[in-house]
CSV table of C-alpha atoms (C1' of nucleotides) in Angstrom, one decimal:
chain,number,residue,atom,x,y,z
V,301,MET,CA,137.6,77.1,-18.9
V,302,PRO,CA,138.3,73.6,-20.0
V,303,GLN,CA,137.4,72.7,-23.5
V,304,LEU,CA,136.4,69.1,-23.7
V,305,ASN,CA,135.7,68.6,-27.3
V,306,GLY,CA,137.9,71.1,-28.8
V,307,GLY,CA,135.0,73.4,-29.2
V,308,GLY,CA,133.1,71.4,-31.7
V,309,GLY,CA,130.5,68.8,-31.5
V,310,ASP,CA,127.4,68.8,-29.5
V,311,ASP,CA,125.3,71.8,-29.3
V,312,LEU,CA,123.1,70.5,-26.6
V,313,GLY,CA,124.0,71.4,-23.1
V,314,ALA,CA,127.0,73.2,-24.5
V,315,ASN,CA,129.6,73.9,-22.1
V,316,ASP,CA,127.4,75.2,-19.4
V,317,GLU,CA,128.5,72.7,-16.9
V,318,LEU,CA,132.0,73.7,-17.3
V,319,ILE,CA,131.2,77.0,-15.9
V,320,SER,CA,131.0,75.3,-12.6
V,321,PHE,CA,134.6,74.6,-12.7
V,322,LYS,CA,136.2,77.2,-10.6
V,323,ASP,CA,139.1,78.8,-12.2
V,324,GLU,CA,141.6,76.9,-10.2
V,325,GLY,CA,144.5,78.1,-12.2
V,326,GLU,CA,147.6,76.1,-12.9
V,327,GLN,CA,148.2,72.5,-12.3
V,328,GLU,CA,150.4,73.2,-9.4
V,329,GLU,CA,147.7,75.1,-7.7
V,330,LYS,CA,145.3,72.3,-8.4
V,331,ILE,CA,147.6,69.7,-7.0
V,332,SER,CA,148.0,71.6,-3.8
V,333,GLU,CA,144.3,72.2,-3.7
V,334,ASN,CA,143.6,68.5,-4.1
V,335,SER,CA,145.9,67.7,-1.3
V,336,SER,CA,144.5,70.4,0.8
V,337,ALA,CA,141.1,69.1,0.1
V,338,GLU,CA,142.1,65.7,1.2
V,339,ARG,CA,143.5,67.2,4.3
V,340,ASP,CA,140.4,69.2,4.8
V,341,LEU,CA,138.4,66.0,4.5
V,342,ALA,CA,140.5,64.3,7.0
V,343,ASP,CA,140.3,67.2,9.3
V,344,VAL,CA,136.6,67.5,9.1
V,345,LYS,CA,136.1,63.8,9.7
V,346,SER,CA,138.5,63.8,12.5
V,347,SER,CA,136.9,66.8,14.1
V,348,LEU,CA,133.5,65.3,13.7
V,349,VAL,CA,134.6,62.3,15.5
V,350,ASN,CA,136.3,64.3,18.2
V,351,GLU,CA,133.3,66.5,18.6
V,352,SER,CA,130.8,63.8,18.9
V,353,GLU,CA,132.5,61.3,21.0
V,354,THR,CA,135.6,62.5,22.6
V,355,ASN,CA,135.6,59.4,24.7
V,356,GLN,CA,135.8,57.3,21.7
V,357,ASN,CA,139.5,56.9,22.1
V,358,SER,CA,140.2,54.6,19.3
V,359,SER,CA,143.6,53.1,19.2
V,360,SER,CA,145.7,54.4,16.3
V,361,ASP,CA,147.0,50.9,15.8
V,362,SER,CA,143.6,49.6,15.1
V,363,GLU,CA,143.0,52.5,12.8
V,364,ALA,CA,146.1,51.8,10.9
V,365,GLU,CA,145.0,48.3,10.6
V,366,ARG,CA,141.6,49.2,9.4
V,367,ARG,CA,142.9,51.7,6.9
V,368,PRO,CA,143.2,50.1,3.5
V,369,PRO,CA,146.7,49.9,2.1
V,370,PRO,CA,147.7,52.8,-0.1
V,371,ARG,CA,146.1,52.4,-3.4
V,372,THR,CA,148.2,51.9,-6.4
V,373,GLU,CA,145.9,53.3,-8.9
V,374,THR,CA,148.6,54.2,-11.3
V,375,SER,CA,150.0,50.8,-11.5
V,376,PHE,CA,146.5,49.4,-11.8
V,377,ARG,CA,145.8,51.7,-14.7
V,378,GLU,CA,149.0,50.8,-16.3
V,379,LYS,CA,148.2,47.2,-16.0
V,380,ALA,CA,144.8,47.8,-17.3
V,381,ARG,CA,146.2,49.6,-20.3
V,382,GLU,CA,148.6,46.8,-20.9
V,383,SER,CA,145.8,44.3,-20.5
V,384,LEU,CA,143.7,46.2,-23.0
V,385,GLU,CA,146.5,46.4,-25.4
V,386,GLU,CA,147.0,42.8,-25.2
V,387,ALA,CA,143.3,42.2,-25.6
V,388,ALA,CA,143.3,44.5,-28.6
V,389,LYS,CA,146.0,42.3,-30.2
V,390,ARG,CA,143.8,39.4,-29.7
V,391,GLN,CA,140.8,41.1,-31.2
V,392,ASP,CA,140.3,40.0,-34.7
V,393,GLY,CA,137.8,42.6,-35.6
V,394,GLY,CA,139.7,45.5,-34.2
V,395,LEU,CA,137.0,46.2,-31.8
V,396,PHE,CA,139.4,47.7,-29.5
V,397,LYS,CA,139.8,51.1,-30.8
V,398,GLY,CA,140.1,54.4,-29.1
V,399,PRO,CA,137.0,56.0,-27.9
V,400,PRO,CA,135.7,58.2,-30.7
V,401,TYR,CA,134.6,60.9,-28.3
V,402,PRO,CA,137.2,63.1,-26.8
V,403,GLY,CA,136.2,63.8,-23.4
V,404,TYR,CA,134.4,60.5,-23.2
V,405,PRO,CA,137.1,57.9,-22.9
V,406,PHE,CA,136.8,54.9,-20.8
V,407,ILE,CA,136.9,57.2,-18.0
V,408,MET,CA,135.6,54.9,-15.4
V,409,ILE,CA,137.5,51.8,-16.1
V,410,PRO,CA,140.2,51.8,-13.6
V,411,ASP,CA,141.6,48.6,-12.3
V,412,LEU,CA,140.6,46.6,-15.3
V,413,SER,CA,143.2,44.1,-14.9
V,414,GLY,CA,143.4,44.2,-11.2
V,415,PRO,CA,139.9,43.9,-9.8
V,416,TYR,CA,141.1,42.3,-6.7
V,417,LEU,CA,142.7,44.1,-3.8
V,418,PRO,CA,145.8,42.9,-2.3
V,419,ASN,CA,143.7,41.3,0.4
V,420,GLY,CA,142.0,39.2,-2.2
V,421,SER,CA,138.8,40.9,-2.3
V,422,LEU,CA,137.4,42.6,-5.3
V,423,SER,CA,138.4,46.2,-5.6
V,424,PRO,CA,135.3,48.4,-5.1
V,425,THR,CA,136.4,50.3,-8.1
V,426,ALA,CA,137.2,47.4,-10.2
V,427,ARG,CA,135.4,46.8,-13.4
V,428,THR,CA,135.3,43.4,-14.7
V,429,CYS,CA,135.1,42.8,-18.4
V,430,VAL,CA,132.4,40.6,-19.4
V,431,ASN,CA,131.5,39.3,-22.7
V,432,VAL,CA,128.3,40.8,-23.8
V,433,PRO,CA,127.0,39.3,-27.0
V,434,LEU,CA,124.9,41.9,-28.4
V,435,ASP,CA,122.4,40.9,-30.9
V,436,LEU,CA,120.7,44.1,-31.5
V,437,HIS,CA,119.0,44.8,-34.7
V,438,LEU,CA,118.2,48.4,-34.8
V,439,THR,CA,116.8,49.6,-37.9
V,440,SER,CA,118.5,52.9,-38.1
V,441,CYS,CA,121.9,53.8,-37.0
V,442,CYS,CA,120.7,57.4,-36.9
V,443,SER,CA,118.1,56.7,-34.2
V,444,PRO,CA,118.7,58.4,-30.9
V,445,LEU,CA,119.0,55.0,-29.3
V,446,MET,CA,121.6,53.9,-31.8
V,447,GLN,CA,123.5,57.1,-31.4
V,448,TYR,CA,123.2,56.7,-27.7
V,449,LEU,CA,124.5,53.2,-27.8
V,450,GLN,CA,127.4,54.2,-29.8
V,451,MET,CA,127.9,57.2,-27.8
V,452,LYS,CA,127.9,55.4,-24.5
V,453,TRP,CA,129.5,52.3,-25.7
V,454,PRO,CA,132.0,53.1,-28.3
V,455,LEU,CA,133.1,49.5,-28.4
V,456,LEU,CA,129.7,48.3,-28.8
V,457,ASP,CA,129.1,46.4,-32.0
V,458,VAL,CA,125.4,46.8,-32.0
V,459,GLN,CA,124.9,46.0,-35.7
V,460,THR,CA,126.7,42.8,-35.9
V,461,GLY,CA,126.5,39.7,-33.9
V,462,ASN,CA,124.1,36.9,-34.4
V,463,LEU,CA,126.0,33.6,-34.7
V,464,GLN,CA,129.1,35.0,-33.3
V,465,SER,CA,127.2,36.6,-30.5
V,466,ARG,CA,125.5,33.4,-29.6
V,467,GLN,CA,128.8,31.6,-29.6
V,468,ALA,CA,130.2,34.3,-27.5
V,469,LEU,CA,127.3,34.0,-25.2
V,470,LYS,CA,128.2,30.4,-24.6
V,471,ASP,CA,131.7,31.5,-24.0
V,472,ALA,CA,130.6,34.1,-21.6
V,473,ARG,CA,129.6,31.4,-19.2
V,474,SER,CA,132.8,29.6,-19.7
V,475,PRO,CA,135.0,29.5,-16.7
V,476,SER,CA,137.9,30.3,-18.9
V,477,PRO,CA,139.3,33.7,-18.2
V,478,ALA,CA,139.5,34.2,-21.9
V,479,HIS,CA,136.0,35.6,-21.9
V,480,ILE,CA,137.0,38.4,-19.7
V,481,VAL,CA,138.5,40.0,-22.8
V,482,SER,CA,136.7,38.2,-25.4
V,483,ASN,CA,136.5,38.3,-29.1
V,484,LYS,CA,133.2,40.0,-29.2
V,485,VAL,CA,132.1,42.9,-27.2
V,486,PRO,CA,134.1,43.8,-24.2
V,487,VAL,CA,132.0,45.6,-21.8
V,488,VAL,CA,133.2,46.8,-18.6
V,489,GLN,CA,131.1,45.8,-15.6
V,490,HIS,CA,130.9,47.2,-12.2
V,491,PRO,CA,131.5,44.7,-9.4
V,492,HIS,CA,128.4,45.7,-7.6
V,493,HIS,CA,126.3,44.9,-10.6
V,494,VAL,CA,126.4,48.4,-11.6
V,495,HIS,CA,128.2,49.4,-14.7
V,496,PRO,CA,130.4,52.5,-14.4
V,497,LEU,CA,128.2,53.9,-17.1
V,498,THR,CA,125.1,52.6,-15.5
V,499,PRO,CA,124.0,55.9,-14.2
V,500,LEU,CA,123.6,56.8,-17.8
V,501,ILE,CA,121.2,54.1,-18.5
V,502,THR,CA,119.8,52.7,-15.4
V,503,TYR,CA,117.5,55.1,-13.8
V,504,SER,CA,115.8,52.3,-12.0
V,505,ASN,CA,117.7,49.1,-11.7
V,506,GLU,CA,114.8,47.4,-10.1
V,507,HIS,CA,112.9,47.3,-13.3
V,508,PHE,CA,115.0,44.6,-14.6
V,509,THR,CA,114.1,41.9,-12.4
V,510,PRO,CA,114.0,38.5,-14.1
V,511,GLY,CA,110.8,36.9,-14.9
V,512,ASN,CA,111.7,33.6,-16.3
V,513,PRO,CA,115.1,32.6,-15.4
V,514,PRO,CA,116.5,29.6,-17.2
V,515,PRO,CA,116.1,26.3,-15.5
V,516,HIS,CA,119.7,26.0,-14.6
V,517,LEU,CA,119.4,29.0,-12.4
V,518,GLN,CA,116.0,28.4,-11.1
V,519,ALA,CA,117.1,27.0,-7.9
V,520,ASP,CA,119.1,30.0,-7.0
V,521,ILE,CA,116.6,32.7,-7.1
V,522,ASP,CA,116.0,35.3,-4.4
V,523,PRO,CA,112.6,34.5,-3.1
V,524,LYS,CA,112.0,38.1,-2.3
V,525,THR,CA,113.0,39.8,-5.5
V,526,GLY,CA,113.0,37.0,-7.9
V,527,ILE,CA,116.4,38.0,-9.0
V,528,PRO,CA,118.7,35.1,-9.7
V,529,ARG,CA,121.5,35.2,-7.3
V,530,PRO,CA,124.9,34.7,-8.6
V,531,PRO,CA,126.9,31.9,-7.1
V,532,HIS,CA,127.9,33.4,-3.9
V,533,PRO,CA,130.3,31.6,-1.7
V,534,PRO,CA,129.4,32.2,1.9
V,535,ASP,CA,132.9,33.4,2.8
V,536,ILE,CA,132.9,36.2,0.3
V,537,SER,CA,131.5,39.5,1.2
V,538,PRO,CA,128.4,40.4,-0.7
V,539,TYR,CA,130.2,43.5,-1.8
V,540,TYR,CA,132.7,41.5,-3.6
V,541,PRO,CA,130.6,38.8,-5.0
V,542,LEU,CA,132.2,38.4,-8.4
V,543,SER,CA,135.0,36.3,-9.2
V,544,PRO,CA,136.1,36.2,-12.8
V,545,GLY,CA,134.2,33.0,-13.2
V,546,THR,CA,131.0,34.5,-12.1
V,547,VAL,CA,130.9,37.6,-14.1
V,548,GLY,CA,128.6,36.1,-16.5
V,549,GLN,CA,125.9,36.3,-13.9
V,550,ILE,CA,126.0,40.0,-13.7
V,551,PRO,CA,122.9,41.7,-14.8
V,552,HIS,CA,124.1,43.9,-17.5
V,553,PRO,CA,123.4,47.6,-17.1
V,554,LEU,CA,122.1,47.6,-20.6
V,555,GLY,CA,119.7,44.9,-19.6
V,556,TRP,CA,116.9,47.2,-20.4
V,557,LEU,CA,118.4,47.7,-23.7
V,558,VAL,CA,120.0,44.5,-24.7
V,559,PRO,CA,117.9,41.4,-25.3
V,560,GLN,CA,119.8,38.4,-24.1
V,561,GLN,CA,117.6,35.6,-25.3
V,562,GLY,CA,116.5,34.7,-21.8
V,563,GLN,CA,120.0,34.6,-20.6
V,564,PRO,CA,120.4,34.9,-16.9
V,565,VAL,CA,123.0,37.5,-17.3
V,566,TYR,CA,120.7,40.3,-18.3
V,567,PRO,CA,117.3,39.1,-17.4
V,568,ILE,CA,114.5,41.2,-18.7
V,569,THR,CA,110.9,40.7,-17.7
V,570,THR,CA,107.7,42.4,-18.1
V,571,GLY,CA,108.6,44.3,-15.1
V,572,GLY,CA,111.1,46.1,-17.2
V,573,PHE,CA,108.5,47.0,-19.8
V,574,ARG,CA,106.2,48.9,-17.9
V,575,HIS,CA,106.4,52.1,-19.7
V,576,PRO,CA,105.7,53.2,-23.2
V,577,TYR,CA,108.3,55.1,-25.0
V,578,PRO,CA,107.6,58.3,-26.6
V,579,THR,CA,107.4,58.2,-30.3
V,580,ALA,CA,110.7,60.0,-30.6
V,581,LEU,CA,112.4,56.7,-30.7
V,582,THR,CA,111.0,54.3,-33.2
V,583,VAL,CA,112.8,51.1,-34.0
V,584,ASN,CA,111.5,48.1,-35.8
V,585,ALA,CA,109.7,46.0,-33.3
V,586,SER,CA,109.8,43.0,-35.5
V,587,MET,CA,113.5,42.8,-34.8
V,588,SER,CA,112.7,41.9,-31.2
V,589,ARG,CA,114.4,38.7,-30.3
V,590,PHE,CA,112.5,38.2,-27.1
V,591,PRO,CA,110.8,34.9,-26.7
V,592,PRO,CA,107.0,35.3,-26.7
V,593,HIS,CA,106.7,34.7,-23.0
V,594,MET,CA,109.0,37.6,-22.4
V,595,VAL,CA,107.2,40.0,-24.6
V,596,PRO,CA,105.2,42.3,-22.4
V,597,PRO,CA,101.8,43.5,-23.3
V,598,HIS,CA,101.8,45.9,-26.1
V,599,HIS,CA,100.4,48.8,-24.2
V,600,SER,CA,103.5,49.0,-22.0
V,601,LEU,CA,106.1,48.2,-24.6
V,602,HIS,CA,107.9,50.5,-26.8
V,603,THR,CA,108.4,49.4,-30.3
V,604,THR,CA,111.9,48.6,-29.4
V,605,GLY,CA,110.9,46.4,-26.6
V,606,ILE,CA,113.3,48.4,-24.7
V,607,PRO,CA,112.2,50.1,-21.5
V,608,HIS,CA,114.0,53.2,-20.6
V,609,PRO,CA,114.9,53.3,-17.0
V,610,ALA,CA,114.2,57.0,-16.8
V,611,ILE,CA,110.5,56.3,-17.0
V,612,VAL,CA,108.8,55.2,-13.9
V,613,THR,CA,105.1,54.5,-14.0
V,614,PRO,CA,103.6,55.7,-10.8
V,615,THR,CA,102.0,53.0,-8.8
V,616,VAL,CA,98.3,53.2,-9.3
V,617,LYS,CA,97.1,52.9,-5.8
V,618,GLN,CA,93.7,51.8,-4.7
V,619,GLU,CA,92.9,55.1,-3.4
V,620,SER,CA,89.9,55.6,-1.2
V,621,SER,CA,88.4,58.0,-3.7
V,622,GLN,CA,88.3,55.2,-6.1
V,623,SER,CA,87.3,52.4,-3.8
V,624,ASP,CA,84.7,54.0,-1.7
V,625,MET,CA,81.4,55.5,-2.5
V,626,GLY,CA,82.9,58.9,-2.9
V,627,SER,CA,83.7,58.0,-6.4
V,628,LEU,CA,80.1,58.1,-7.2
V,629,HIS,CA,80.2,61.8,-7.0
V,630,SER,CA,82.8,62.1,-9.7
V,631,SER,CA,81.9,61.8,-13.3
V,632,LYS,CA,83.4,59.2,-15.5
V,633,HIS,CA,85.2,61.8,-17.4
V,634,GLN,CA,86.9,63.0,-14.3
V,635,ASP,CA,87.8,59.5,-13.3
V,636,SER,CA,89.3,58.7,-16.7
V,637,LYS,CA,91.2,62.0,-16.6
V,638,LYS,CA,92.5,61.1,-13.2
V,639,GLU,CA,93.5,57.7,-14.3
V,640,GLU,CA,95.2,59.1,-17.3
V,641,GLU,CA,97.2,61.4,-15.1
V,642,LYS,CA,98.1,58.6,-12.8
V,643,LYS,CA,99.2,56.4,-15.6
V,644,LYS,CA,101.2,59.0,-17.1
V,645,PRO,CA,104.8,57.8,-16.9
V,646,HIS,CA,107.1,59.6,-14.6
V,647,ILE,CA,110.1,60.6,-16.5
V,648,LYS,CA,112.9,61.2,-14.2
V,649,LYS,CA,115.3,64.0,-14.5
V,650,PRO,CA,118.6,63.1,-16.1
V,651,LEU,CA,121.3,62.7,-13.6
V,652,ASN,CA,123.8,65.5,-13.3
V,653,ALA,CA,127.5,65.1,-13.0
V,654,PHE,CA,127.5,64.7,-9.3
V,655,MET,CA,124.7,62.2,-9.3
V,656,LEU,CA,126.6,60.2,-11.8
V,657,TYR,CA,129.6,60.4,-9.7
V,658,MET,CA,127.7,59.4,-6.7
V,659,LYS,CA,126.2,56.5,-8.3
V,660,GLU,CA,129.5,55.1,-9.3
V,661,MET,CA,131.3,55.8,-6.1
V,662,ARG,CA,128.7,55.1,-3.5
V,663,ALA,CA,129.4,51.4,-3.4
V,664,LYS,CA,133.1,52.1,-3.0
V,665,VAL,CA,132.5,54.5,-0.2
V,666,VAL,CA,130.1,52.1,1.5
V,667,ALA,CA,132.7,49.4,1.2
V,668,GLU,CA,135.5,51.5,2.4
V,669,CYS,CA,133.7,53.1,5.2
V,670,THR,CA,131.2,50.4,6.0
V,671,LEU,CA,128.7,53.1,6.3
V,672,LYS,CA,125.2,52.7,5.1
V,673,GLU,CA,123.6,56.0,5.9
V,674,SER,CA,123.3,57.9,2.7
V,675,ALA,CA,123.4,61.3,4.3
V,676,ALA,CA,126.8,60.6,5.7
V,677,ILE,CA,128.0,58.9,2.6
V,678,ASN,CA,126.8,61.8,0.5
V,679,GLN,CA,128.8,64.1,2.6
V,680,ILE,CA,131.9,62.1,2.0
V,681,LEU,CA,131.1,61.9,-1.7
V,682,GLY,CA,130.5,65.6,-1.8
V,683,ARG,CA,134.0,66.3,-0.4
V,684,ARG,CA,135.5,63.7,-2.6
V,685,TRP,CA,133.8,65.4,-5.5
V,686,HIS,CA,135.5,68.6,-4.7
V,687,ALA,CA,138.7,66.8,-4.3
V,688,LEU,CA,138.5,65.4,-7.8
V,689,SER,CA,140.7,66.8,-10.4
V,690,ARG,CA,139.3,69.1,-13.0
V,691,GLU,CA,139.8,66.4,-15.6
V,692,GLU,CA,138.0,63.8,-13.6
V,693,GLN,CA,135.1,66.1,-13.0
V,694,ALA,CA,135.1,67.0,-16.6
V,695,LYS,CA,134.4,63.4,-17.4
V,696,TYR,CA,131.3,63.4,-15.3
V,697,TYR,CA,130.2,66.7,-16.7
V,698,GLU,CA,130.6,65.3,-20.1
V,699,LEU,CA,128.6,62.2,-19.2
V,700,ALA,CA,125.9,64.3,-17.7
V,701,ARG,CA,125.8,66.4,-20.7
V,702,LYS,CA,125.3,63.4,-23.0
V,703,GLU,CA,122.8,62.1,-20.6
V,704,ARG,CA,120.8,65.3,-20.9
V,705,GLN,CA,121.2,65.2,-24.6
V,706,LEU,CA,119.8,61.8,-24.9
V,707,HIS,CA,117.1,62.6,-22.5
V,708,MET,CA,116.1,65.5,-24.6
V,709,GLN,CA,116.0,63.2,-27.6
V,710,LEU,CA,114.0,60.6,-25.9
V,711,TYR,CA,111.6,63.0,-24.3
V,712,PRO,CA,111.4,66.1,-26.4
V,713,GLY,CA,108.5,67.6,-24.6
V,714,TRP,CA,109.6,66.8,-21.2
V,715,SER,CA,110.4,69.5,-18.7
V,716,ALA,CA,111.7,69.4,-15.3
V,717,ARG,CA,108.6,71.1,-14.3
V,718,ASP,CA,106.7,68.0,-15.0
V,719,ASN,CA,108.2,66.4,-12.0
V,720,TYR,CA,107.5,69.2,-9.7
V,721,VAL,CA,105.0,68.4,-7.0
V,722,GLY,CA,101.6,68.5,-8.5
V,723,GLY,CA,102.6,67.4,-11.9
V,724,TYR,CA,103.0,63.8,-10.8
V,725,GLY,CA,101.2,63.8,-7.6
V,726,LYS,CA,104.6,63.2,-6.2
V,727,LYS,CA,104.8,61.7,-2.8
V,728,LYS,CA,107.7,63.7,-1.6
V,729,LYS,CA,107.1,67.2,-0.5
V,730,ARG,CA,110.0,68.4,1.4
V,731,LYS,CA,109.1,70.3,4.5
V,732,ARG,CA,110.4,73.8,4.1
V,733,ASP,CA,109.3,75.2,7.5
V,734,LYS,CA,112.3,77.4,7.9
V,735,GLN,CA,112.3,79.9,10.7
V,736,PRO,CA,112.4,83.6,10.0
V,737,GLY,CA,116.0,84.5,9.5
V,738,GLU,CA,117.0,80.9,9.1
V,739,THR,CA,118.2,79.7,5.8
V,740,ASN,CA,117.7,76.2,4.7
V,741,GLY,CA,121.4,75.8,4.5
V,742,GLU,CA,121.8,76.7,8.1
V,743,LYS,CA,119.1,74.4,9.2
V,744,LYS,CA,120.3,71.7,7.1
V,745,SER,CA,123.8,72.0,8.2
V,746,ALA,CA,122.9,72.0,11.8
V,747,PHE,CA,121.0,68.8,11.3
V,748,ALA,CA,123.7,67.4,9.1
V,749,THR,CA,126.2,68.1,11.9
V,750,TYR,CA,124.0,66.2,14.2
V,751,LYS,CA,123.5,63.3,11.9
V,752,VAL,CA,127.1,63.0,10.9
V,753,LYS,CA,128.1,63.2,14.4
V,754,ALA,CA,125.7,60.4,15.1
V,755,ALA,CA,127.2,58.5,12.3
V,756,ALA,CA,130.6,59.3,13.5
V,757,SER,CA,129.9,58.2,17.0
V,758,ALA,CA,128.3,55.0,15.7
V,759,HIS,CA,131.1,54.3,13.3
V,760,PRO,CA,134.0,56.4,14.4
V,761,LEU,CA,136.5,54.3,12.7
V,762,GLN,CA,134.6,54.2,9.5
V,763,MET,CA,134.2,57.9,9.4
V,764,GLU,CA,137.8,58.3,10.2
V,765,ALA,CA,138.8,56.0,7.5
V,766,CYS,CA,136.9,58.0,5.0
Z,351,DT,C1',104.1,54.3,5.0
Z,352,DG,C1',105.9,58.5,4.0
Z,353,DT,C1',109.2,62.0,4.8
Z,354,DC,C1',113.7,63.6,6.0
Z,355,DC,C1',118.5,63.7,5.9
Z,356,DT,C1',122.9,64.7,2.8
Z,357,DT,C1',125.4,66.0,-1.4
Z,358,DT,C1',125.9,68.9,-6.3
Z,359,DG,C1',124.0,70.4,-10.4
Z,360,DA,C1',120.2,71.5,-13.5
Z,361,DA,C1',116.1,73.7,-14.2
Z,362,DG,C1',112.0,76.3,-13.1
Z,363,DC,C1',110.0,80.3,-11.2
Z,364,DA,C1',109.3,84.8,-8.9
Z,365,DC,C1',110.9,89.2,-8.4
H,645,DG,C1',120.1,88.7,-13.5
H,646,DT,C1',119.6,86.9,-9.0
H,647,DG,C1',118.0,84.0,-5.5
H,648,DC,C1',115.1,80.4,-4.0
H,649,DT,C1',113.1,75.9,-4.7
H,650,DT,C1',112.6,71.3,-6.4
H,651,DC,C1',114.3,67.1,-8.1
H,652,DA,C1',117.5,63.7,-9.4
H,653,DA,C1',120.2,58.8,-6.1
H,654,DA,C1',120.5,56.3,-1.9
H,655,DG,C1',119.2,54.0,2.3
H,656,DG,C1',118.9,54.5,7.3
H,657,DA,C1',116.2,57.0,10.7
H,658,DC,C1',112.0,58.5,12.4
H,659,DA,C1',107.1,60.0,13.2
DNA sequence: TGTCCTTTGAAGCAC
DNA sequence: GTGCTTCAAAGGACA
């Protein structure tokens, strides 16, 4: 039973997740297990391919070519550490200090100094440091939000900033690589616009679409989404869109949390303020630094002006019962009651460890395997999850535990039951028409086999490569 | 347009 | 306590 925090610390969530760690025994056994897991993965994939399309006689040469070169994570991490140390030396405020939470190190910051693969593209796992000038003025360092910030971002200087931050903000858009490890708040950024810690804070990324991008970016706005598109050379894969000079365009995962004074980096619009916060989190709203045009209507804005991505307001559809004459039969009281229920924000479940892992690794798998089908990707991720070392899994369990902890603080009265069908009028009702004597697992796996086979036949090389 | 598929883990519920 | 079910993410597939 691994002990992450030396037994002390948080009382929420306790060590329940750790139970899920199988007693794998000694390191030696674990290593062999890992390697066997890898072999198993390869075998399964190979067999899937063979089963589905035996006539897909892909040449081994081409496979070898397609396979990415062996990763040198160790060297990457060493470089990253060196880079961080160098950066720490340059830090005047000593911002670079060790993570205060054992078991919550910068666990997902591999490849800091080497975001680019040998082929020149950005490593899917790479995280790019961007300068995030935080100018938060939270009234209480004891608020859950504050604790959460400091918990999630140990390097985050959320109480200082102002002038320096603004200066840093300018610097962040500087082409100089110096901003990568800047003098302010180094924040690790995921190359796919998803921070490695994003799962902890971005339940719904789509909420943070920009509303009023600054003029200098106005011309480069996605007409569909309204999202400012980062400069994107046509010869660069969309999966690797970020060169060091463009990281400033990355929507920050804390975009829902960090006012950026209308900066394009972390655009926040009324779309991100759709949901009222529970009163559990009360921060002085007068500290909001949003320009008036960005301040959403009061009814949908928490006093912090910070939307939490876990809340999703259900779309109030123009249902026939409301639009047609049938509504005449219902009393006003019932209508208002219905409306209240509909407007009740949907608070999503906190992500578990595997979900956090998936969120981080999905893009990488997609890039590596050039697969898009989530079912197939999730199968791969599931196997990779099992192939993870105990320590690596522990990191995600720890993140998930903190996630639940924060969720509990933010939504004290929330229960998972609230999200069950009926509670929210949820759209998704999974069909459970299982046959007598047939378990869901059996049925699922049969279909899974079919689907994965299909995926394998469609993309045999990709599946093989994964 | 809505649901299903896949994965693991957390949580709720029935027995 | 055990076992089953639902939901969290994600996006293609399908009815």
